Amino acid sequence: MQKRIFLSAVALAAASLVTSVQAQDTFKIGLILPMTGPFASTGKQIEAAARLYMAQNGSTVAGKKVELILKDDTAAPDVTKRLAQELVVNDKVNVLAGFGLTPLALSTAPIATQSKTPLVVMAAATSSITQASPYVIRTSFALPQAAVALGDWAPKANIKRVVSLVTDYGPGIDAEKYFKDRFTFNGGQVVETLRVPMRNPDFAPFLQKVRDLKPDALYVFVPSGAGTALMKQFAERGLDKAGIRLIGTGDVTDDDILNGMGDVALGVVTSHHYSASHKSALNQKFVEAFQKANNNLRPNFMAVGGYDGMRVIYEALKATKGQGGGEALLNAMKGQIFESPRGPMFIDAQTRDVVHNIYIRKVEKVNGQLYNTEFEEIKDVKDPGKTK
Ligand code: PHB
């Protein structure tokens, strides 16, 4: 009896030793994404991109086994926060990543600060997110980067009177303000600013108003996934026939749904940091590999934010040789410069935000498929929303 107890105690000690050695040898990334609900396309794209990055770069880095722990927050901020708390306390993750929408990133930022865990924002794009915690690093984009570029382009294209229509929350407010300020500075006029609710948006009454106002162009921001509904109602209300041009940040002509929008999308001009038709060898390789692994699904800018986020995490892990805590990891994420499928990319060490090119693109048919063809490039754009 004594011997049995002794033996099982030894077994228990050995087992816990194995677990702790395993924990030490594992590097955990808690990936929180909306995998269900209206923003599930964002989750699907980012998960696919993260898995592609791991398949291409191996899952052992600096002697550690990289483990991706995926959680579905259903796009509810309180759920994101609770999941992050559990991932930090129970799973002891080294990094928190994902964050499909601004409110989801903002609700979780305090957890990153308290636990000194780097939080890699792969999707959300309101300017202020990077200021919500010193542990936030962003690999997606900031709305003002795209909005300002379009505010410079539009007057040159003979667009003088514009109605602005945005989804009514953080990124929409940024898109509205930064476009309006720059466009007005350049001599343009925003005759009306319209804001559409984020949940279950019905664009029709707003578009009727736009039709009555007869601007040269309608400028829009809608979050990734909502572009199809807007484009459909734009055509149904006859705005295209009335000669009103559609311009916006590139979220509206999102690559994964663009082809399904049909010819009404032809000629729509947008500003953004990524197009699946970006001409570079690296992007071509990325798009081919992504489509091959995902039933021919076209990667969108969300996928690129996820892919580059994994790159930033992997390189930080390499640089710290798997040693050091959250602070060391965070420092190794700052200042990274590399080529992304979007083009050159830089994580500004001061702001922890992404600096990249913004492209002006036009929807065109290429080999029977709709693409955002880049025709102008603004180099190394910092977020104009940052005061420091
Ligand atoms: C955001 O919530 O920050 C967000 C979501 C989708 C976008 C852009 C921004 O396309």
mmCIF file of N, CA and C in Angstrom, residues 125 141 143 164-176 194 196 203 219-224 226 230 247-252 272 301:
data_model
loop_
_atom_site.group_PDB
_atom_site.id
_atom_site.type_symbol
_atom_site.label_atom_id
_atom_site.label_comp_id
_atom_site.label_asym_id
_atom_site.label_seq_id
_atom_site.Cartn_x
_atom_site.Cartn_y
_atom_site.Cartn_z
ATOM 1 N N ALA A 125 -9.367 49.019 -37.139
ATOM 2 C CA ALA A 125 -8.645 50.076 -37.832
ATOM 3 C C ALA A 125 -8.973 51.504 -37.387
ATOM 4 N N PHE A 141 -4.473 48.353 -40.548
ATOM 5 C CA PHE A 141 -4.279 49.696 -41.100
ATOM 6 C C PHE A 141 -5.020 50.672 -40.208
ATOM 7 N N LEU A 143 -7.772 53.860 -40.504
ATOM 8 C CA LEU A 143 -8.694 54.484 -41.470
ATOM 9 C C LEU A 143 -8.206 55.824 -42.013
ATOM 10 N N SER A 164 -21.070 62.130 -47.847
ATOM 11 C CA SER A 164 -20.337 61.086 -47.134
ATOM 12 C C SER A 164 -21.328 60.187 -46.411
ATOM 13 N N LEU A 165 -21.119 58.877 -46.481
ATOM 14 C CA LEU A 165 -21.994 57.911 -45.813
ATOM 15 C C LEU A 165 -21.111 56.861 -45.146
ATOM 16 N N VAL A 166 -21.176 56.797 -43.818
ATOM 17 C CA VAL A 166 -20.296 55.865 -43.097
ATOM 18 C C VAL A 166 -21.084 55.059 -42.075
ATOM 19 N N THR A 167 -20.542 53.914 -41.720
ATOM 20 C CA THR A 167 -21.100 53.125 -40.628
ATOM 21 C C THR A 167 -20.772 53.838 -39.311
ATOM 22 N N ASP A 168 -21.787 53.932 -38.460
ATOM 23 C CA ASP A 168 -21.716 54.818 -37.302
ATOM 24 C C ASP A 168 -20.978 54.206 -36.104
ATOM 25 N N TYR A 169 -19.671 54.100 -36.204
ATOM 26 C CA TYR A 169 -18.817 53.753 -35.049
ATOM 27 C C TYR A 169 -17.381 54.123 -35.405
ATOM 28 N N GLY A 170 -16.456 53.855 -34.515
ATOM 29 C CA GLY A 170 -15.075 54.340 -34.624
ATOM 30 C C GLY A 170 -14.488 54.509 -36.020
ATOM 31 N N PRO A 171 -14.322 53.424 -36.781
ATOM 32 C CA PRO A 171 -13.653 53.573 -38.078
ATOM 33 C C PRO A 171 -14.440 54.453 -39.053
ATOM 34 N N GLY A 172 -15.773 54.417 -38.964
ATOM 35 C CA GLY A 172 -16.612 55.258 -39.823
ATOM 36 C C GLY A 172 -16.439 56.727 -39.494
ATOM 37 N N ILE A 173 -16.374 57.020 -38.198
ATOM 38 C CA ILE A 173 -16.197 58.419 -37.766
ATOM 39 C C ILE A 173 -14.827 58.936 -38.242
ATOM 40 N N ASP A 174 -13.798 58.082 -38.109
ATOM 41 C CA ASP A 174 -12.465 58.446 -38.623
ATOM 42 C C ASP A 174 -12.513 58.676 -40.134
ATOM 43 N N ALA A 175 -13.169 57.758 -40.840
ATOM 44 C CA ALA A 175 -13.227 57.841 -42.307
ATOM 45 C C ALA A 175 -13.910 59.138 -42.732
ATOM 46 N N GLU A 176 -14.987 59.478 -42.041
ATOM 47 C CA GLU A 176 -15.740 60.704 -42.353
ATOM 48 C C GLU A 176 -14.888 61.944 -42.107
ATOM 49 N N LEU A 194 -23.740 61.425 -43.636
ATOM 50 C CA LEU A 194 -24.761 60.472 -43.191
ATOM 51 C C LEU A 194 -24.078 59.329 -42.443
ATOM 52 N N VAL A 196 -24.846 55.452 -40.827
ATOM 53 C CA VAL A 196 -25.761 54.308 -40.851
ATOM 54 C C VAL A 196 -25.449 53.400 -39.659
ATOM 55 N N PHE A 203 -29.454 50.552 -46.004
ATOM 56 C CA PHE A 203 -28.881 51.716 -46.683
ATOM 57 C C PHE A 203 -29.918 52.492 -47.500
ATOM 58 N N TYR A 219 -19.195 59.222 -51.121
ATOM 59 C CA TYR A 219 -18.005 58.663 -50.468
ATOM 60 C C TYR A 219 -18.466 57.761 -49.337
ATOM 61 N N VAL A 220 -17.971 56.517 -49.286
ATOM 62 C CA VAL A 220 -18.462 55.589 -48.256
ATOM 63 C C VAL A 220 -17.355 54.896 -47.476
ATOM 64 N N PHE A 221 -17.688 54.602 -46.224
ATOM 65 C CA PHE A 221 -16.975 53.579 -45.462
ATOM 66 C C PHE A 221 -18.009 52.601 -44.920
ATOM 67 N N VAL A 222 -17.845 51.312 -45.228
ATOM 68 C CA VAL A 222 -18.591 50.253 -44.528
ATOM 69 C C VAL A 222 -17.570 49.201 -44.132
ATOM 70 N N PRO A 223 -17.767 48.519 -42.998
ATOM 71 C CA PRO A 223 -16.783 47.512 -42.594
ATOM 72 C C PRO A 223 -16.784 46.310 -43.542
ATOM 73 N N SER A 224 -15.636 45.665 -43.615
ATOM 74 C CA SER A 224 -15.446 44.463 -44.424
ATOM 75 C C SER A 224 -16.643 43.527 -44.295
ATOM 76 N N ALA A 226 -19.721 44.225 -45.573
ATOM 77 C CA ALA A 226 -20.986 44.946 -45.790
ATOM 78 C C ALA A 226 -21.098 45.552 -47.193
ATOM 79 N N LEU A 230 -24.442 47.301 -49.746
ATOM 80 C CA LEU A 230 -24.413 48.715 -50.140
ATOM 81 C C LEU A 230 -24.428 48.848 -51.666
ATOM 82 N N ILE A 247 -17.200 56.383 -54.489
ATOM 83 C CA ILE A 247 -15.796 56.305 -54.073
ATOM 84 C C ILE A 247 -15.774 55.926 -52.593
ATOM 85 N N GLY A 248 -14.650 55.469 -52.096
ATOM 86 C CA GLY A 248 -14.610 55.108 -50.673
ATOM 87 C C GLY A 248 -13.268 54.542 -50.281
ATOM 88 N N THR A 249 -13.160 54.180 -49.005
ATOM 89 C CA THR A 249 -11.983 53.419 -48.595
ATOM 90 C C THR A 249 -12.215 51.989 -49.089
ATOM 91 N N GLY A 250 -11.144 51.242 -49.279
ATOM 92 C CA GLY A 250 -11.218 49.956 -49.976
ATOM 93 C C GLY A 250 -12.044 48.877 -49.301
ATOM 94 N N ASP A 251 -12.534 49.145 -48.101
ATOM 95 C CA ASP A 251 -13.358 48.154 -47.395
ATOM 96 C C ASP A 251 -14.620 47.797 -48.188
ATOM 97 N N VAL A 252 -15.120 48.751 -48.977
ATOM 98 C CA VAL A 252 -16.397 48.537 -49.675
ATOM 99 C C VAL A 252 -16.255 47.585 -50.865
ATOM 100 N N HIS A 272 -6.735 52.161 -50.527
ATOM 101 C CA HIS A 272 -6.473 51.143 -49.510
ATOM 102 C C HIS A 272 -5.027 50.691 -49.570
ATOM 103 N N PHE A 301 -7.972 42.165 -47.490
ATOM 104 C CA PHE A 301 -7.022 42.894 -46.635
ATOM 105 C C PHE A 301 -7.000 42.356 -45.209
#
